[in-house]
C-alpha cells in the first residue's frame, strides 16, 4: 500500500511506521483519517486513497 500511495501522491510524504497489536492507522497532517482499531476493520480497496484525496481539499 505504501508504494501505491507514493506513486499516486508524489507531492506528499508517505511513511510507514511499524506498530504492534494489530494497529493500522493513517494520518494526514497529524490528523487521523483511518483507524483499524476505531472501525474494527482494515480499509477497503481504494478507501485510504479516497480519504487522502478528500482531506487534501
Short mmCIF file of N, CA and C in Angstrom, two decimals:
data_model
loop_
_atom_site.label_atom_id
_atom_site.label_comp_id
_atom_site.label_asym_id
_atom_site.label_seq_id
_atom_site.Cartn_x
_atom_site.Cartn_y
_atom_site.Cartn_z
N UNK A 1 0.82 -1.19 0.00
CA UNK A 1 0.00 0.00 0.00
C UNK A 1 0.87 1.25 0.00
N UNK A 2 1.97 1.21 0.73
CA UNK A 2 2.86 2.37 0.80
C UNK A 2 3.35 2.78 -0.59
N UNK A 3 3.83 1.83 -1.38
CA UNK A 3 4.35 2.12 -2.72
C UNK A 3 3.24 2.66 -3.63
N UNK A 4 2.06 2.08 -3.53
CA UNK A 4 0.93 2.53 -4.35
C UNK A 4 0.57 3.98 -4.02
N UNK A 5 0.52 4.31 -2.75
CA UNK A 5 0.19 5.68 -2.35
C UNK A 5 1.28 6.66 -2.77
N UNK A 6 2.54 6.24 -2.64
CA UNK A 6 3.65 7.12 -3.06
C UNK A 6 3.58 7.43 -4.54
N UNK A 7 3.15 6.46 -5.35
CA UNK A 7 3.07 6.70 -6.79
C UNK A 7 1.89 7.62 -7.15
N UNK A 8 0.86 7.62 -6.34
CA UNK A 8 -0.32 8.45 -6.62
C UNK A 8 -0.24 9.84 -6.00
N UNK A 9 0.53 9.96 -4.93
CA UNK A 9 0.65 11.23 -4.22
C UNK A 9 2.13 11.60 -4.10
N UNK A 10 2.72 11.99 -5.22
CA UNK A 10 4.15 12.26 -5.26
C UNK A 10 4.55 13.50 -4.46
N UNK A 11 3.62 14.42 -4.23
CA UNK A 11 3.94 15.68 -3.57
C UNK A 11 3.78 15.64 -2.05
N UNK A 12 3.36 14.51 -1.50
CA UNK A 12 3.24 14.43 -0.05
C UNK A 12 4.15 13.32 0.48
N UNK A 13 4.60 13.49 1.71
CA UNK A 13 5.47 12.50 2.34
C UNK A 13 4.62 11.36 2.89
N UNK A 14 4.99 10.15 2.50
CA UNK A 14 4.29 8.97 2.99
C UNK A 14 5.32 8.08 3.67
N UNK A 15 5.06 7.71 4.91
CA UNK A 15 5.99 6.83 5.60
C UNK A 15 5.23 5.80 6.41
N UNK A 16 5.81 4.63 6.43
CA UNK A 16 5.24 3.51 7.17
C UNK A 16 5.89 3.49 8.55
N UNK A 17 5.08 3.47 9.58
CA UNK A 17 5.57 3.41 10.95
C UNK A 17 5.09 2.10 11.54
N UNK A 18 6.03 1.23 11.86
CA UNK A 18 5.69 -0.08 12.42
C UNK A 18 5.08 0.07 13.80
N UNK A 19 4.14 -0.81 14.08
CA UNK A 19 3.47 -0.80 15.37
C UNK A 19 3.08 -2.23 15.70
N UNK A 20 2.60 -2.44 16.88
CA UNK A 20 2.20 -3.78 17.28
C UNK A 20 0.74 -3.83 17.65
N UNK A 21 0.28 -5.00 17.98
CA UNK A 21 -1.08 -5.17 18.46
C UNK A 21 -2.16 -5.03 17.42
N UNK A 22 -1.81 -5.20 16.15
CA UNK A 22 -2.83 -5.12 15.10
C UNK A 22 -3.28 -3.72 14.77
N UNK A 23 -2.50 -2.71 15.19
CA UNK A 23 -2.87 -1.32 14.92
C UNK A 23 -2.56 -0.98 13.47
N UNK A 24 -3.50 -0.35 12.79
CA UNK A 24 -3.30 0.17 11.44
C UNK A 24 -4.01 1.50 11.38
N UNK A 25 -3.23 2.58 11.32
CA UNK A 25 -3.80 3.91 11.29
C UNK A 25 -3.18 4.72 10.16
N UNK A 26 -3.96 5.62 9.61
CA UNK A 26 -3.48 6.52 8.57
C UNK A 26 -3.76 7.94 9.04
N UNK A 27 -2.70 8.74 9.05
CA UNK A 27 -2.82 10.15 9.43
C UNK A 27 -2.38 11.02 8.27
N UNK A 28 -2.96 12.20 8.18
CA UNK A 28 -2.59 13.19 7.18
C UNK A 28 -2.48 14.52 7.90
N UNK A 29 -1.28 15.11 7.83
CA UNK A 29 -1.03 16.38 8.53
C UNK A 29 -1.40 16.27 10.01
N UNK A 30 -1.00 15.19 10.63
CA UNK A 30 -1.23 14.91 12.05
C UNK A 30 -2.69 14.61 12.41
N UNK A 31 -3.57 14.57 11.42
CA UNK A 31 -4.97 14.23 11.68
C UNK A 31 -5.23 12.77 11.31
N UNK A 32 -5.80 12.03 12.24
CA UNK A 32 -6.13 10.63 12.00
C UNK A 32 -7.30 10.56 11.02
N UNK A 33 -7.07 9.88 9.87
CA UNK A 33 -8.15 9.78 8.88
C UNK A 33 -8.67 8.35 8.73
N UNK A 34 -7.93 7.37 9.25
CA UNK A 34 -8.42 5.99 9.26
C UNK A 34 -7.81 5.27 10.45
N UNK A 35 -8.61 4.49 11.16
CA UNK A 35 -8.13 3.69 12.29
C UNK A 35 -8.79 2.32 12.26
N UNK A 36 -7.96 1.29 12.08
CA UNK A 36 -8.49 -0.08 12.12
C UNK A 36 -9.08 -0.36 13.50
N UNK A 37 -8.41 0.13 14.52
CA UNK A 37 -8.89 -0.09 15.88
C UNK A 37 -10.25 0.58 16.10
N UNK A 38 -10.39 1.79 15.58
CA UNK A 38 -11.64 2.53 15.75
C UNK A 38 -12.80 1.93 14.97
N UNK A 39 -12.49 1.41 13.77
CA UNK A 39 -13.54 0.86 12.91
C UNK A 39 -13.65 -0.66 12.99
N UNK A 40 -12.66 -1.28 13.63
CA UNK A 40 -12.63 -2.73 13.81
C UNK A 40 -12.56 -3.48 12.47
N UNK A 41 -11.82 -2.87 11.50
CA UNK A 41 -11.65 -3.50 10.19
C UNK A 41 -10.49 -2.83 9.45
N UNK A 42 -9.96 -3.54 8.47
CA UNK A 42 -8.96 -2.96 7.58
C UNK A 42 -9.69 -2.11 6.54
N UNK A 43 -8.98 -1.18 5.90
CA UNK A 43 -9.64 -0.37 4.87
C UNK A 43 -9.98 -1.20 3.64
N UNK A 44 -11.05 -0.83 2.98
CA UNK A 44 -11.43 -1.47 1.73
C UNK A 44 -10.53 -0.96 0.62
N UNK A 45 -10.49 -1.66 -0.50
CA UNK A 45 -9.68 -1.23 -1.64
C UNK A 45 -10.04 0.20 -2.03
N UNK A 46 -9.03 1.05 -2.14
CA UNK A 46 -9.22 2.43 -2.56
C UNK A 46 -9.69 3.37 -1.47
N UNK A 47 -10.01 2.84 -0.30
CA UNK A 47 -10.57 3.68 0.77
C UNK A 47 -9.56 4.69 1.30
N UNK A 48 -8.32 4.26 1.52
CA UNK A 48 -7.31 5.17 2.04
C UNK A 48 -7.02 6.28 1.02
N UNK A 49 -6.90 5.91 -0.24
CA UNK A 49 -6.67 6.91 -1.30
C UNK A 49 -7.81 7.93 -1.31
N UNK A 50 -9.04 7.46 -1.22
CA UNK A 50 -10.20 8.35 -1.22
C UNK A 50 -10.17 9.29 -0.02
N UNK A 51 -9.83 8.77 1.15
CA UNK A 51 -9.77 9.60 2.35
C UNK A 51 -8.67 10.66 2.23
N UNK A 52 -7.54 10.28 1.67
CA UNK A 52 -6.46 11.25 1.48
C UNK A 52 -6.92 12.35 0.54
N UNK A 53 -7.50 11.98 -0.58
CA UNK A 53 -7.98 12.99 -1.56
C UNK A 53 -9.01 13.93 -0.93
N UNK A 54 -9.94 13.38 -0.16
CA UNK A 54 -10.97 14.19 0.49
C UNK A 54 -10.36 15.17 1.49
N UNK A 55 -9.32 14.74 2.19
CA UNK A 55 -8.72 15.57 3.22
C UNK A 55 -7.65 16.52 2.70
N UNK A 56 -7.23 16.35 1.46
CA UNK A 56 -6.28 17.29 0.85
C UNK A 56 -7.00 18.54 0.35
N UNK A 57 -8.27 18.44 0.09
CA UNK A 57 -9.03 19.58 -0.46
C UNK A 57 -9.57 20.47 0.62
#
